[in-house]
């Protein structure tokens, strides 16, 4: 006897959403933890059009399809979710907060929203406590030039991870990128009567965790190349260590 129940037909609009040629790409992206903002116009339009229907669809997996006040979409797993989850590191979180700070900055308008990796690294170093940053890289850090070099590379790695989550868009083959509205995921508490940039700066300097629902869907393939980058960076750092001895 078949255990598959075919008595309940799929609602028409949900069937339309799933049948959309873009849905497989959207579904894969969301399940991997990606945030889809208006910058990804076609995918974002599909989610906006069928949000109610897809909320029900993902609810069957114990996952919520969230539309943030800023308009971007992402999945938030419940404790009983049927999909894998991951949690960002402390440094990932801090870099995300600084990206949000840049998004709120007047400089974003002046530069048309485009920043360079060196600018991000400089902001992280200037806004956060250096000793705290170095401890994120090495709990026994002595503040040497090598420790600082490791920190800069770790910031770059965190940025790659956040880019894959939809927080920024790489531009060209260089270190330029555009910050996306999805970085407001790191600014849940900024929505108040205070100047949001002032609030964001205070949270960065005080080391407050903003990413309250920091558990998100994960995909093994999402971070495969990042792991490879980490291995390569570790090899380079070990060579540097040998040269300094």
XYZ file of N, CA, C and O in Angstrom, residues 169-239:
284
model
N 28.248 42.298 -3.195
C 28.413 41.846 -4.577
C 29.798 42.245 -5.059
O 30.170 43.429 -4.987
N 30.566 41.268 -5.521
C 31.907 41.554 -6.034
C 31.794 42.288 -7.365
O 30.914 42.003 -8.184
N 32.707 43.220 -7.599
C 32.709 44.001 -8.830
C 34.027 43.780 -9.558
O 35.096 44.076 -9.010
N 33.943 43.253 -10.769
C 35.148 43.026 -11.549
C 36.031 41.946 -10.952
O 35.586 41.104 -10.175
N 37.305 41.987 -11.292
C 38.258 40.984 -10.834
C 39.119 41.478 -9.669
O 39.981 40.757 -9.186
N 38.888 42.723 -9.251
C 39.694 43.291 -8.176
C 39.059 43.111 -6.817
O 38.270 42.187 -6.584
N 39.402 44.015 -5.898
C 38.929 43.936 -4.518
C 37.724 44.838 -4.273
O 37.365 45.086 -3.127
N 37.119 45.349 -5.313
C 35.975 46.242 -5.162
C 34.697 45.434 -4.924
O 34.534 44.336 -5.448
N 33.786 46.005 -4.144
C 32.508 45.344 -3.902
C 31.449 46.387 -3.565
O 31.760 47.518 -3.178
N 30.199 45.979 -3.731
C 29.058 46.830 -3.353
C 28.327 46.166 -2.194
O 28.032 44.976 -2.246
N 28.034 46.919 -1.151
C 27.327 46.384 0.011
C 25.835 46.321 -0.309
O 25.260 47.287 -0.827
N 25.203 45.188 -0.025
C 23.783 44.999 -0.290
C 22.949 45.279 0.956
O 23.443 45.207 2.083
N 21.676 45.536 0.745
C 20.765 45.837 1.859
C 20.626 44.664 2.825
O 20.206 44.842 3.978
N 21.040 43.485 2.401
C 20.958 42.315 3.277
C 21.799 42.461 4.538
O 21.561 41.752 5.523
N 22.763 43.391 4.550
C 23.596 43.559 5.748
C 22.777 44.054 6.936
O 23.250 44.011 8.076
N 21.553 44.505 6.704
C 20.705 44.896 7.824
C 20.337 43.697 8.685
O 19.774 43.853 9.762
N 20.665 42.499 8.231
C 20.517 41.322 9.091
C 21.411 41.465 10.324
O 21.162 40.846 11.353
N 22.463 42.266 10.203
C 23.376 42.500 11.318
C 23.016 43.747 12.106
O 23.795 44.220 12.917
N 21.851 44.302 11.857
C 21.479 45.554 12.510
C 20.053 45.521 13.019
O 19.348 46.514 12.957
N 19.637 44.394 13.546
C 18.260 44.260 14.010
C 17.908 45.304 15.057
O 16.780 45.799 15.108
N 18.870 45.677 15.920
C 18.601 46.619 16.995
C 18.793 48.073 16.584
O 18.616 48.975 17.390
N 19.188 48.292 15.336
C 19.429 49.654 14.890
C 18.113 50.356 14.566
O 18.051 51.571 14.509
N 17.046 49.606 14.375
C 15.758 50.206 14.025
C 15.169 50.900 15.248
O 14.371 50.331 15.983
N 15.571 52.145 15.489
C 15.109 52.912 16.629
C 15.106 54.381 16.237
O 15.377 54.745 15.096
N 14.784 55.251 17.214
C 14.747 56.686 16.932
C 16.145 57.299 16.890
O 16.313 58.427 16.442
N 17.148 56.568 17.387
C 18.504 57.080 17.361
C 19.061 57.056 15.941
O 18.576 56.341 15.070
N 20.124 57.846 15.747
C 20.859 57.799 14.487
C 21.375 56.373 14.313
O 22.169 55.891 15.123
N 20.933 55.665 13.267
C 21.305 54.248 13.128
C 22.808 54.023 13.030
O 23.324 53.014 13.493
N 23.528 54.988 12.456
C 24.981 54.826 12.336
C 25.643 54.926 13.709
O 26.599 54.204 13.998
N 25.122 55.809 14.564
C 25.655 55.937 15.919
C 25.414 54.654 16.708
O 26.295 54.151 17.411
N 24.200 54.098 16.573
C 23.867 52.858 17.271
C 24.756 51.720 16.785
O 25.293 50.939 17.576
N 24.931 51.634 15.472
C 25.741 50.564 14.903
C 27.191 50.669 15.381
O 27.814 49.664 15.737
N 27.734 51.887 15.425
C 29.094 52.087 15.889
C 29.235 51.664 17.350
O 30.208 51.004 17.727
N 28.249 52.005 18.170
C 28.307 51.623 19.584
C 28.311 50.114 19.743
O 29.052 49.558 20.559
N 27.511 49.435 18.939
C 27.452 47.977 19.029
C 28.764 47.334 18.596
O 29.188 46.327 19.165
N 29.401 47.917 17.596
C 30.692 47.395 17.150
C 31.731 47.569 18.250
O 32.464 46.636 18.599
N 31.794 48.765 18.810
C 32.823 49.076 19.799
C 32.610 48.319 21.105
O 33.575 47.987 21.797
N 31.340 48.066 21.448
C 31.055 47.354 22.693
C 31.007 45.845 22.506
O 30.806 45.104 23.459
N 31.172 45.400 21.250
C 31.211 43.967 20.983
C 29.873 43.284 21.176
O 29.808 42.093 21.478
N 28.785 44.022 20.990
C 27.463 43.432 21.180
C 27.092 42.540 19.997
O 27.330 42.886 18.854
N 26.500 41.411 20.300
C 26.019 40.520 19.241
C 24.696 41.048 18.722
O 23.775 41.298 19.478
N 24.613 41.243 17.412
C 23.399 41.779 16.800
C 22.626 40.683 16.086
O 21.420 40.720 15.984
N 23.339 39.705 15.612
C 22.754 38.661 14.774
C 22.009 37.674 15.657
O 22.450 36.581 15.916
N 20.835 38.087 16.177
C 20.117 37.299 17.173
C 19.787 35.890 16.686
O 19.953 34.912 17.394
N 19.275 35.784 15.463
C 18.939 34.469 14.912
C 20.105 34.037 14.034
O 19.975 33.894 12.832
N 21.272 33.824 14.680
C 22.494 33.630 13.912
C 22.642 32.226 13.345
O 23.624 31.930 12.695
N 21.681 31.361 13.574
C 21.733 30.039 12.969
C 21.009 30.100 11.639
O 19.872 30.549 11.548
N 21.676 29.683 10.590
C 21.092 29.793 9.256
C 21.328 28.497 8.483
O 22.156 27.670 8.874
N 20.568 28.315 7.401
C 20.801 27.122 6.587
C 22.227 27.091 6.093
O 22.887 28.117 5.962
N 22.712 25.894 5.823
C 24.081 25.754 5.331
C 24.103 24.793 4.156
O 23.195 24.009 3.948
N 25.172 24.893 3.391
C 25.394 23.972 2.289
C 26.874 23.634 2.279
O 27.716 24.516 2.360
N 27.207 22.347 2.197
C 28.621 21.958 2.180
C 29.361 22.649 1.047
O 30.502 23.074 1.193
N 28.682 22.785 -0.101
C 29.353 23.362 -1.259
C 29.559 24.856 -1.107
O 30.449 25.434 -1.728
N 28.745 25.504 -0.262
C 28.838 26.949 -0.127
C 30.199 27.371 0.382
O 30.745 28.391 -0.016
N 30.789 26.588 1.293
C 32.032 26.979 1.918
C 33.221 26.133 1.474
O 34.302 26.246 2.025
N 33.031 25.265 0.470
C 34.126 24.412 0.012
C 35.325 25.240 -0.415
O 36.464 24.974 -0.031
N 35.081 26.260 -1.255
C 36.200 27.049 -1.748
C 36.793 27.905 -0.652
O 37.981 28.233 -0.671
N 35.981 28.295 0.341
C 36.513 29.057 1.464
C 37.453 28.190 2.273
O 38.519 28.619 2.698
N 37.071 26.921 2.492
C 37.953 26.001 3.205
C 39.269 25.831 2.464
O 40.342 25.752 3.069
N 39.185 25.772 1.125
C 40.407 25.658 0.322
C 41.261 26.901 0.498
O 42.480 26.826 0.600
N 40.602 28.071 0.526
C 41.330 29.314 0.745
C 42.020 29.300 2.098
O 43.156 29.740 2.244
N 41.314 28.810 3.121
C 41.889 28.751 4.456
C 43.122 27.855 4.486
O 44.124 28.181 5.117
N 43.034 26.714 3.782
C 44.177 25.805 3.725
C 45.371 26.493 3.065
O 46.516 26.367 3.505
N 45.090 27.225 1.980
C 46.151 27.918 1.264
C 46.758 29.009 2.136
O 47.980 29.176 2.192
N 45.874 29.764 2.849
C 46.368 30.819 3.722
C 47.225 30.230 4.835
O 48.259 30.771 5.198
N 46.773 29.104 5.392
C 47.513 28.478 6.484
C 48.899 28.054 6.005
O 49.891 28.219 6.697
N 48.951 27.515 4.767
C 50.227 27.103 4.205
C 51.152 28.308 4.053
O 52.330 28.259 4.397
N 50.599 29.416 3.561
C 51.398 30.621 3.375
C 51.923 31.135 4.710
O 53.066 31.550 4.828
N 51.054 31.097 5.727
C 51.453 31.592 7.035
C 52.518 30.713 7.646
O 53.423 31.196 8.329
N 52.412 29.405 7.431
C 53.425 28.500 7.956
C 54.772 28.765 7.286
O 55.827 28.707 7.926
N 54.757 29.076 5.991
C 55.991 29.403 5.285
C 56.581 30.681 5.868
O 57.792 30.785 6.089
